[in-house]
XYZ file of C-alpha atoms in Angstrom:
687
model
C -51.373 218.044 91.131
C -48.937 216.254 88.821
C -47.480 219.064 86.586
C -48.621 218.175 83.073
C -44.945 218.141 81.297
C -44.828 214.783 83.155
C -48.187 213.050 81.873
C -46.473 211.247 78.795
C -44.104 209.577 81.288
C -47.475 208.461 83.202
C -49.098 206.989 80.196
C -49.926 203.510 80.309
C -47.873 201.079 78.323
C -50.917 200.199 75.914
C -50.193 203.314 74.476
C -47.443 202.247 72.880
C -46.986 200.261 69.354
C -47.738 196.678 69.872
C -48.687 196.471 73.621
C -51.797 194.633 73.821
C -53.536 192.316 76.716
C -51.279 189.347 75.798
C -47.888 191.652 76.106
C -49.249 193.452 79.039
C -49.420 190.799 81.449
C -45.461 189.765 81.413
C -44.797 193.705 81.431
C -47.006 194.263 84.422
C -45.188 191.254 86.168
C -42.147 193.474 85.861
C -43.847 196.413 87.124
C -43.554 198.181 83.603
C -47.047 199.748 83.586
C -46.001 203.073 82.880
C -43.842 204.522 80.380
C -41.777 206.019 83.155
C -41.484 202.289 84.370
C -39.895 201.446 80.899
C -37.500 204.605 80.821
C -36.182 203.691 83.950
C -35.728 200.117 83.490
C -31.929 200.245 82.761
C -30.127 197.469 81.444
C -28.383 194.827 83.899
C -25.451 194.852 81.528
C -24.154 194.997 78.008
C -23.232 192.217 75.641
C -20.352 193.725 73.747
C -19.599 191.726 70.287
C -16.723 191.703 67.685
C -17.446 192.076 64.197
C -15.330 189.101 62.486
C -14.732 188.213 59.150
C -14.160 184.368 59.603
C -14.200 182.246 62.791
C -10.641 181.698 62.672
C -10.414 185.320 63.832
C -12.826 184.642 67.222
C -12.335 182.695 70.396
C -14.695 180.266 71.617
C -16.920 181.926 73.823
C -16.665 184.913 72.217
C -19.751 187.027 71.172
C -19.449 187.885 67.835
C -20.858 188.782 64.503
C -20.386 187.630 61.067
C -21.775 186.944 58.119
C -22.811 183.230 56.939
C -24.362 181.546 53.977
C -26.761 179.028 54.709
C -26.057 175.460 53.084
C -28.069 172.945 54.775
C -31.162 172.679 57.248
C -31.057 169.444 59.854
C -34.384 168.554 61.541
C -33.754 166.321 64.869
C -35.114 163.191 64.907
C -37.924 163.878 67.782
C -39.106 167.046 68.951
C -36.973 167.623 71.494
C -33.701 167.044 69.379
C -31.968 170.336 68.138
C -32.589 171.368 64.981
C -29.327 172.889 62.837
C -28.857 175.199 60.200
C -25.686 174.660 58.518
C -23.862 178.055 57.267
C -20.361 178.701 55.807
C -18.334 181.930 56.456
C -16.455 183.684 53.936
C -13.601 181.240 53.581
C -15.989 177.950 54.036
C -15.816 177.184 57.599
C -18.865 175.565 58.657
C -20.887 176.888 61.319
C -24.063 175.313 62.962
C -26.875 177.804 64.000
C -29.000 175.140 66.727
C -32.531 175.945 67.651
C -34.330 173.960 70.311
C -38.061 173.382 70.862
C -40.380 175.926 68.908
C -37.552 178.190 67.620
C -36.960 175.571 64.945
C -40.170 177.515 63.185
C -38.260 181.228 63.338
C -35.152 179.401 61.972
C -36.938 178.019 58.781
C -38.616 181.287 57.929
C -35.400 183.427 58.473
C -32.662 181.474 57.405
C -33.414 179.615 53.846
C -30.870 177.943 52.170
C -28.446 180.207 49.889
C -29.571 182.785 51.982
C -26.772 185.291 53.399
C -27.507 186.750 56.865
C -25.291 188.710 59.357
C -25.557 186.507 62.891
C -24.770 187.695 66.391
C -24.054 184.915 69.381
C -21.858 183.122 71.212
C -19.511 180.915 69.534
C -19.205 177.859 71.086
C -17.860 174.301 70.293
C -20.143 170.939 70.075
C -17.981 168.211 69.631
C -15.981 168.607 66.569
C -18.524 171.331 65.358
C -18.198 175.276 66.334
C -21.967 176.673 66.547
C -24.209 179.410 67.785
C -27.179 178.543 70.223
C -30.217 180.317 69.678
C -28.561 183.417 67.849
C -29.523 186.877 69.654
C -29.809 188.378 66.131
C -30.068 187.325 62.422
C -29.961 190.160 59.952
C -30.581 190.144 56.409
C -27.305 191.239 54.198
C -27.331 195.013 54.412
C -29.435 195.078 57.485
C -28.199 197.340 60.368
C -25.806 195.225 62.249
C -22.970 197.891 63.937
C -25.643 198.732 66.554
C -25.926 195.234 67.388
C -21.628 195.399 68.827
C -22.959 196.951 72.364
C -26.482 195.496 73.069
C -28.274 196.351 76.392
C -29.462 192.975 78.620
C -32.491 193.920 80.125
C -34.426 191.888 83.039
C -37.178 189.828 81.762
C -40.052 187.591 82.580
C -41.703 185.033 80.874
C -43.274 186.054 77.660
C -40.605 189.055 76.624
C -37.750 188.974 74.473
C -34.618 191.581 74.637
C -35.646 192.952 71.085
C -39.196 193.286 72.159
C -37.834 195.297 75.694
C -35.621 197.145 73.950
C -38.136 198.390 71.259
C -40.742 199.199 73.784
C -37.616 201.498 75.733
C -37.026 203.095 72.661
C -40.520 204.187 72.066
C -40.879 205.394 75.236
C -37.697 207.339 75.554
C -38.999 209.239 72.457
C -41.792 210.398 74.028
C -39.548 211.319 77.091
C -39.827 215.294 77.209
C -37.432 217.652 78.128
C -37.311 218.890 81.811
C -35.819 221.372 83.468
C -32.686 221.095 85.540
C -33.258 220.611 89.174
C -29.468 220.031 90.463
C -27.962 222.895 91.982
C -25.864 224.468 89.229
C -22.417 223.880 90.797
C -23.018 220.491 91.770
C -24.277 219.802 87.713
C -20.753 221.349 86.484
C -18.405 220.039 88.662
C -19.823 216.256 88.211
C -20.037 217.034 84.491
C -23.213 215.372 84.038
C -25.579 216.002 81.142
C -29.236 216.898 81.044
C -32.209 214.192 82.459
C -33.013 213.353 79.121
C -29.833 213.039 77.521
C -28.686 210.774 80.983
C -31.620 208.234 80.090
C -30.706 208.113 76.457
C -27.044 207.403 77.236
C -27.776 204.968 80.145
C -29.663 202.701 77.910
C -27.055 202.683 75.519
C -24.059 201.685 77.757
C -21.889 204.532 76.874
C -21.557 206.679 80.199
C -21.295 205.311 83.964
C -21.714 209.621 84.736
C -25.521 209.146 82.723
C -26.299 206.615 85.642
C -24.754 208.291 88.192
C -26.926 211.552 87.480
C -29.728 209.211 87.023
C -29.448 208.038 90.595
C -28.684 211.234 92.155
C -32.008 212.601 90.841
C -33.800 209.695 92.806
C -31.723 210.292 96.068
C -32.425 214.077 95.850
C -35.893 213.651 95.439
C -35.772 211.514 98.831
C -33.818 213.858 100.411
C -36.030 216.689 99.406
C -39.172 214.857 100.421
C -38.282 213.874 103.824
C -36.781 217.244 104.725
C -40.289 218.773 103.709
C -41.735 216.442 105.871
C -39.409 217.621 108.775
C -40.025 221.115 108.061
C -43.802 220.612 107.943
C -43.735 218.636 111.109
C -42.226 221.628 112.709
C -44.500 223.980 111.918
C -47.525 221.766 113.183
C -48.876 222.243 116.554
C -48.573 219.199 118.924
C -48.948 219.195 122.564
C -46.049 220.271 124.931
C -45.632 217.155 127.525
C -43.415 217.582 130.590
C -43.666 215.182 133.138
C -43.733 215.817 136.760
C -41.872 212.308 137.481
C -44.777 210.997 139.750
C -45.295 207.732 137.581
C -41.249 207.272 136.495
C -40.076 207.456 140.123
C -42.032 204.543 141.102
C -40.319 202.213 138.387
C -38.291 199.351 139.718
C -36.014 198.789 137.110
C -33.931 195.063 137.302
C -30.942 197.156 136.493
C -29.382 200.814 136.667
C -29.859 202.611 133.035
C -26.846 202.860 130.842
C -25.609 206.320 129.873
C -26.810 205.968 126.459
C -30.264 205.237 128.191
C -30.266 208.307 130.160
C -29.028 210.266 127.050
C -31.578 209.107 124.730
C -34.473 209.826 127.540
C -33.054 213.393 128.295
C -33.222 213.702 124.199
C -36.930 212.815 124.115
C -37.936 214.469 126.930
C -36.497 217.332 125.506
C -38.605 216.926 122.188
C -41.677 216.270 123.934
C -41.422 219.551 126.096
C -41.734 221.383 122.617
C -45.110 222.321 120.966
C -43.525 220.923 117.311
C -44.483 217.192 117.482
C -41.495 215.264 118.190
C -40.122 212.723 115.097
C -37.035 211.011 116.699
C -35.621 207.418 115.672
C -34.087 205.319 118.368
C -31.615 202.956 117.356
C -30.706 200.028 119.657
C -28.503 196.976 119.145
C -30.260 193.693 120.213
C -30.562 193.913 123.950
C -29.169 197.546 124.408
C -32.829 198.097 126.483
C -34.964 200.256 123.700
C -38.266 198.972 125.725
C -37.332 200.498 128.677
C -36.618 204.065 126.771
C -39.924 203.709 125.277
C -41.834 203.310 128.545
C -40.182 206.420 130.302
C -41.210 208.358 127.156
C -44.864 206.824 127.298
C -44.798 207.628 131.319
C -43.759 211.387 130.496
C -47.234 211.799 128.393
C -49.048 209.647 131.083
C -47.819 212.251 133.930
C -48.802 215.390 131.226
C -52.084 213.826 131.572
C -52.420 212.495 127.934
C -52.222 208.535 126.656
C -49.591 206.786 124.642
C -49.969 203.876 122.191
C -47.352 201.271 121.112
C -47.564 200.005 117.617
C -46.069 196.670 116.623
C -45.732 194.954 113.212
C -46.856 191.576 114.456
C -49.192 189.983 116.991
C -46.717 187.989 118.782
C -44.578 191.100 119.333
C -47.524 193.303 120.391
C -48.341 190.651 123.021
C -44.858 190.386 124.054
C -44.489 194.018 124.779
C -47.615 194.205 126.404
C -46.772 191.558 128.526
C -43.244 193.450 129.568
C -44.829 196.566 130.017
C -47.369 195.809 131.946
C -45.213 194.173 134.242
C -42.338 197.178 134.496
C -45.232 199.769 134.671
C -47.200 197.856 137.347
C -45.668 199.587 140.289
C -46.484 203.190 138.933
C -50.376 202.439 138.752
C -50.267 203.206 134.595
C -53.043 201.251 133.102
C -51.477 199.184 129.914
C -53.868 197.321 127.716
C -53.519 195.284 124.394
C -55.323 195.881 121.202
C -54.966 193.403 118.120
C -57.319 192.756 115.344
C -57.918 189.494 116.628
C -59.814 190.818 119.890
C -63.493 190.442 119.521
C -66.645 190.990 121.925
C -66.902 192.204 125.290
C -62.825 192.585 126.051
C -62.655 194.650 122.536
C -65.403 197.002 123.685
C -64.050 197.534 127.003
C -60.794 198.329 125.585
C -62.353 200.514 123.254
C -64.418 202.417 126.035
C -61.059 202.763 128.186
C -59.222 204.641 125.318
C -62.268 207.005 124.896
C -63.065 207.964 128.449
C -59.348 207.978 129.440
C -59.064 205.247 131.938
C -56.169 203.553 129.639
C -53.110 205.372 129.761
C -50.848 203.268 127.516
C -52.286 200.834 124.318
C -50.093 198.231 122.939
C -51.118 196.722 119.525
C -51.165 196.048 115.758
C -52.480 198.419 113.051
C -55.724 197.836 114.910
C -54.840 200.806 117.338
C -55.184 203.270 114.277
C -58.295 201.804 112.742
C -61.343 204.439 112.340
C -63.464 202.850 115.016
C -60.771 203.378 117.675
C -61.169 206.735 119.550
C -58.727 208.175 122.291
C -59.488 210.735 124.953
C -55.735 212.461 124.187
C -53.275 210.360 122.447
C -50.273 212.599 122.252
C -47.693 210.013 122.145
C -46.846 207.060 119.942
C -43.898 204.623 119.733
C -43.615 202.702 116.656
C -41.469 199.725 117.067
C -39.550 197.906 114.144
C -39.551 201.290 112.337
C -38.347 199.944 108.897
C -41.620 197.741 108.443
C -43.686 201.505 108.212
C -43.070 204.114 105.556
C -43.051 207.446 106.130
C -46.669 207.368 104.821
C -47.685 205.408 107.811
C -45.659 207.828 109.990
C -47.618 210.975 108.514
C -50.907 208.973 109.005
C -50.391 209.056 112.732
C -50.701 212.760 112.463
C -54.269 212.316 112.159
C -55.194 210.046 115.399
C -54.751 212.882 118.355
C -56.561 216.274 118.931
C -52.913 217.846 117.733
C -50.235 215.894 115.989
C -49.139 213.408 118.394
C -44.889 212.957 119.324
C -43.850 209.945 117.979
C -40.379 207.940 118.758
C -39.381 205.153 115.897
C -37.803 201.796 117.262
C -35.343 199.724 115.388
C -33.569 196.759 116.461
C -31.324 196.834 113.476
C -28.010 199.078 113.789
C -28.010 201.272 110.632
C -25.106 202.796 108.939
C -25.367 206.619 108.780
C -26.056 206.544 105.001
C -28.480 204.518 105.011
C -30.023 206.509 108.119
C -30.152 209.327 105.857
C -31.845 207.420 102.813
C -34.709 206.408 104.899
C -35.298 208.167 108.335
C -34.242 211.906 106.744
C -37.009 213.407 108.334
C -36.321 212.149 111.893
C -33.866 212.984 114.796
C -31.726 210.193 115.634
C -30.733 208.587 119.330
C -28.457 205.618 119.636
C -28.352 203.004 122.143
C -24.440 201.877 121.979
C -23.949 200.284 125.143
C -25.372 197.080 126.598
C -27.191 196.924 130.409
C -24.539 195.343 132.561
C -26.375 192.126 133.061
C -26.095 191.271 129.595
C -23.889 188.267 128.795
C -21.658 188.102 125.848
C -22.743 184.891 123.665
C -19.945 182.773 122.269
C -20.355 182.273 118.359
C -19.093 178.996 116.536
C -19.055 178.188 113.010
C -19.041 174.895 111.900
C -19.946 172.738 108.763
C -23.578 170.662 108.364
C -21.442 167.524 108.702
C -21.399 168.110 112.591
C -25.161 167.952 112.940
C -25.287 164.659 114.746
C -22.740 166.010 117.375
C -24.844 169.260 117.993
C -27.793 167.087 118.182
C -26.264 165.029 121.236
C -25.121 168.735 122.547
C -28.918 169.838 122.562
C -29.998 166.829 124.818
C -27.353 167.806 127.230
C -28.998 171.161 127.518
C -32.554 169.899 127.633
C -31.247 167.527 130.543
C -30.171 170.745 132.424
C -33.540 172.500 131.789
C -32.199 174.760 128.994
C -34.246 175.698 125.926
C -32.818 176.331 122.251
C -33.677 177.947 119.015
C -32.734 176.315 115.694
C -33.381 178.605 112.541
C -33.442 177.445 108.706
C -33.204 179.986 105.939
C -36.586 178.269 103.863
C -39.977 176.442 104.572
C -39.772 173.555 102.232
C -36.945 172.056 100.063
C -36.541 173.727 96.767
C -36.380 171.782 93.688
C -32.840 171.950 92.242
C -29.032 171.311 92.898
C -28.938 172.927 96.154
C -29.907 171.264 99.424
C -31.421 173.597 101.365
C -32.255 172.785 104.668
C -36.412 173.282 105.055
C -37.748 174.090 108.553
C -40.367 171.297 107.910
C -37.591 168.608 107.072
C -35.564 169.678 110.289
C -38.384 169.970 112.319
C -39.475 166.339 111.541
C -36.071 165.004 112.160
C -35.960 166.789 115.509
C -39.297 165.598 116.524
C -38.208 162.191 115.660
C -35.454 162.526 118.145
C -36.892 164.743 120.940
C -41.086 163.946 120.521
C -43.067 166.821 121.699
C -40.516 168.899 123.058
C -40.040 170.328 119.474
C -42.167 172.895 118.087
C -42.212 174.771 114.680
C -42.827 178.421 113.759
C -43.078 179.924 110.226
C -44.419 182.432 108.196
C -47.088 180.156 106.518
C -48.519 179.035 109.539
C -52.041 180.366 110.604
C -51.418 182.978 113.165
C -52.983 181.160 115.864
C -50.925 178.268 115.332
C -47.900 180.230 115.165
C -48.956 182.305 118.596
C -49.799 178.510 120.208
C -46.562 177.081 119.337
C -44.497 180.628 120.565
C -46.402 180.203 123.744
C -45.858 176.839 124.726
C -42.114 177.733 123.859
C -42.069 180.776 125.972
C -43.825 179.052 128.656
C -40.975 176.305 128.882
C -43.305 173.594 127.837
C -41.390 172.765 124.549
C -37.586 172.618 124.833
C -36.638 173.518 121.111
C -38.551 176.198 118.560
C -37.575 175.293 114.828
C -38.340 178.512 112.809
C -37.783 180.540 109.846
C -36.374 184.251 110.543
C -39.893 185.422 111.516
C -38.405 184.900 115.096
C -35.572 187.079 114.439
C -37.168 190.479 116.121
C -38.428 190.649 119.793
C -38.937 186.948 120.828
C -37.676 187.094 124.600
C -37.058 183.638 126.141
C -34.427 184.141 129.025
C -34.049 180.536 129.547
C -32.893 179.893 126.019
C -29.236 179.222 126.042
C -28.507 177.925 122.416
C -29.096 179.558 119.014
C -28.346 177.272 115.888
C -28.595 178.862 112.611
C -28.588 176.092 109.521
C -27.195 177.471 106.173
C -25.960 180.917 107.839
C -24.007 181.805 104.800
C -27.276 182.504 103.180
C -28.316 185.329 105.577
C -26.763 188.634 106.296
C -24.665 190.132 109.091
C -27.194 192.137 110.577
C -29.822 189.559 110.354
C -27.490 187.039 111.886
C -26.485 189.465 114.389
C -30.433 189.842 115.258
C -30.916 185.911 115.379
C -27.854 185.896 118.150
C -30.062 187.958 120.022
C -32.743 185.869 120.744
C -30.298 184.280 123.523
C -28.242 185.424 126.218
C -31.079 187.095 127.992
C -30.970 185.099 131.088
C -28.426 184.493 133.571
C -26.790 181.300 131.973
C -24.008 181.621 129.487
C -25.225 181.485 125.920
C -23.982 180.113 122.901
C -24.537 180.635 118.950
C -23.611 177.898 116.241
C -23.549 179.260 112.754
C -23.736 175.863 110.259
C -22.772 176.420 106.789
C -22.855 174.273 103.636
C -19.628 172.796 101.919
C -18.720 175.660 99.900
C -18.248 178.915 100.988
C -18.034 182.320 98.863
C -15.070 184.647 100.180
C -17.935 187.166 101.080
C -19.528 184.243 103.422
C -16.339 183.258 105.028
C -15.445 186.990 106.053
C -19.229 187.271 107.474
C -18.966 184.486 109.538
C -15.139 185.143 110.591
C -17.026 188.802 111.781
C -19.728 187.021 113.402
C -17.481 185.157 115.668
C -15.381 187.779 116.147
C -17.831 190.907 117.180
C -21.057 191.444 119.100
C -21.135 195.258 117.796
C -24.264 195.737 116.055
C -22.994 199.030 114.596
C -19.774 197.992 113.600
C -21.170 194.670 112.172
C -24.073 196.953 110.088
C -21.188 198.973 108.510
C -19.021 196.129 107.516
C -22.336 194.339 106.296
C -22.764 197.161 104.079
C -19.153 196.796 103.056
C -19.323 193.079 102.084
C -22.826 193.291 100.438
C -22.280 196.051 97.674
C -25.208 195.767 95.465
C -26.994 193.356 96.961
C -29.673 193.624 99.727
C -28.468 196.170 101.934
C -28.811 194.542 105.765
C -29.700 191.079 105.280
C -32.353 189.211 103.661
C -35.232 191.742 103.719
C -33.596 192.767 106.853
C -34.625 196.435 106.826
C -37.106 196.557 104.615
C -35.985 197.263 100.683
C -34.233 200.928 100.294
C -36.400 203.433 98.942
C -34.733 202.985 95.891
C -34.940 201.411 92.540
C -32.210 203.153 90.533
C -29.390 204.134 92.831
C -27.124 201.207 93.325
C -25.559 200.552 96.820
C -22.239 202.296 95.854
C -24.640 205.345 94.480
C -25.955 205.778 97.460
C -22.767 205.648 99.501
C -21.178 207.849 96.922
C -24.131 210.570 95.892
C -26.353 210.379 98.946
C -24.539 212.779 101.085
C -23.854 215.598 98.007
C -28.036 214.912 97.076
C -28.679 215.874 101.115
C -26.519 218.899 101.050
C -28.361 220.072 97.560
C -31.517 219.196 99.163
C -30.648 221.410 102.098
C -29.102 224.069 99.925
C -32.615 224.158 97.819
C -34.676 224.393 101.396
C -32.354 226.976 103.054
C -31.271 229.107 100.346
C -32.960 228.847 97.109
C -36.451 229.275 98.190
C -37.672 225.626 98.811
C -40.364 224.743 96.034
C -40.917 228.660 95.150
C -39.020 230.004 92.195
C -37.403 228.573 89.037
C -35.186 225.679 90.655
C -38.171 225.222 92.865
C -40.355 224.463 89.882
C -38.056 222.213 88.508
C -37.693 220.367 92.168
C -41.312 220.018 92.367
C -41.293 218.527 88.970
C -38.491 215.784 90.380
C -40.595 214.967 93.168
C -43.643 213.994 91.306
C -41.280 212.119 88.860
C -40.129 209.550 91.771
C -43.407 209.807 93.235
C -41.851 211.736 96.494
C -45.342 213.890 96.246
C -45.976 213.184 99.929
C -43.321 215.947 100.383
C -45.121 218.510 98.016
C -48.468 217.718 99.890
C -47.005 218.274 103.209
C -46.575 222.239 101.922
C -49.933 223.954 102.711
C -51.748 224.462 99.263
C -48.818 222.143 97.777
C-alpha cells in the first residue's frame, strides 16, 4: 500500500485550480497526469533577463525587462500581416511590440494607448526598427517584474504556455508534503544537499545545481534499492537445482571450438544452475561472440537434469531464426526443439502445447506467446531471454510464476553495456561477458564516404551480385519528412534500387504487416533476393552468411552502438565483408568522431563506453538502442557521477541499516513508492 503521506502527490491534475477537460489534454500529452509529474517536470533551461532603463543600455538579441509607454497601434493590411504596438522608453526611443495571428487580440487588451507597462522579451532589429516579437510578459506598472529576471522554460505541448505551466507547477509544489530523509546521513552531509521539498523548490527556481543533483540521486537510489530487493528476494526463493551429466552436451558438434570467454560464461551459468536459489544472470556478448551457443549449453543442462527450457525472443523474425539455428545445433543431441509464436494456429499449435505439457518437447523457442496462460509446461526450469533490454524488471519477475518453482533465468543482450548502465538497468542480475570472438569471425573493413558517392556504390553492388553475394542497405527513416533536411527514406531508396536491380531487391520496415516483413526476410535469407533495403528493424539477430556488404545511409544519425550492431549483420560467412557509412554534407564534431571510431575499432565494449562519452545527455546507447534508461529525472552526467554512490548507499541500507525496517527503512519505503519502484517492496514477504 502506498504510504498516506504521498497521496497529495498522486492526486490527478484536475484537482488544481484552472485545470478542466480542455487543459487536461495537452497536460496528458506531456505525461503530466498527477501532481507528482508536475513537481518533477523540471525546467529545460532558464532565461535570464537584465533590467534596463532604456534600450540604449541593451544589446540586440538580449533578453531584457524595461518600462515602456504605448504611443500607437498599427494593424496589418491582412490577417497574416504583423500587428505592431509602438511604445517609448523613458528617453523617447521607439520599440515595436510585434504580434502575429490571434495574439493581436491580447495586445489590444493589454496595451492601450497611453498606458505604461513593464515588458519582458528579446530585443531584436527589423530593418531600422527595434522590436520585441511576442513579449514573454507584459505587466502593469507597479506589477511584480523582478521575479521575471530568471524564468524557468518548461517543455510544452500545443495548448500550453510557459506562464500556465509555471503556475500549475507552483500550485503542485505548494501541495507537496514534507518527507522524511532517506539518504544515508554521512552522504547527505558530505554532498551539502537540502531536504527533498526544498530541493524541488530550488530546482524550479534555477538557483542550485546541487538541488537537481539531489533529486537525481533520489531516483538512482530508488532504482538501486528496488533491484537489490528483487535480487535478495530471488535468493530466498526455492528453485530447482539443475545438474547436468553431459549426456546431451557431449554430442554437440560445433563448427568452432569454444572461446575462453564462452567456456568461462558456461562455467558461471553451470555453477548458478546447480544452486537452489534461481539464477538471474545477464550474458553480454559483442556482435558475433557466440551467445546462442552459450544459451544452448545452458538449456541442455536443464534437459540433462530432466527439465524443460524456453527461449524468449522479442520478435517473430528473431524467434524463427533462433529456432532454426538451435534445432540445427541440437539435432545430434536428440533434444526436441519446438517453435511457438502468436501466429501458430490449429493442429500444429495444439501438438506443441501437448508436447510442452507431457514433456516430450525439451526446448521451446518463441515470442511472448510461450508465457500465455493457456501454455502449460510439465517442468519448466530454465528460461533464456534474448535482447534483454526489451523486457523490464516486471516481465523478468513474471517468469517466476511459470514453472513449478521459480525457473533459472539467463538474459542475453548483443549490446555491450558500460558498467554504469549495467548497474542502472540490470542491478539485480549477475553479469557474464563474452569479450572474445570465435576464431572463424572475419574483421569487417569499414569505409566512410559522402552521399555523393552513391552512384559508384551502386556499381559496386552490381559487381557483388555478379559474384553471387548479397547486401544490406539501411536507411534511418521510412518516408521522406517535410522540412529542410533531405532524409533518405527506405521507400524512396527501395524504389530507386529496384529500378536498377528489379526483383533482386526486397524491403523491410517496422510499418509493414508482420507476414509481409517475414516473407521479404525469408526471400533474402534463402538467397532469392540479393539486396535487402531496411530500417533498423534488421539491427539484431538477422543471420545471412552470404551477405558481405552493409551500407548505412545517413550514418551520422545513428549512435555508435547501433552502427556496430548493424555492421555485425555482415562478416558471418567465410568471405571478406565491408561496411560503408554514408553521411550527409554537414557533419557535427561528434558525428565525425563517431564515424572515425567506427572505422578504427570493432570492439563493441570500447565503442559502448565511447558512445556514452560522446552522447552526453542524448539517448544513451544509440537511437532506442537499449530501450530508454529507467530514469526520467537523472541526466547522463548525473547517472555517471551519482549512480555508483547511490548503489553503495542502497547496499548500506540493506546490509547495515536493516533494509526497509526502522526509521530510515520507513523513509526508503516512501522513496520506492514515490518513484513507483514499489515492485521492490512487493517482493518482500508481506511488503
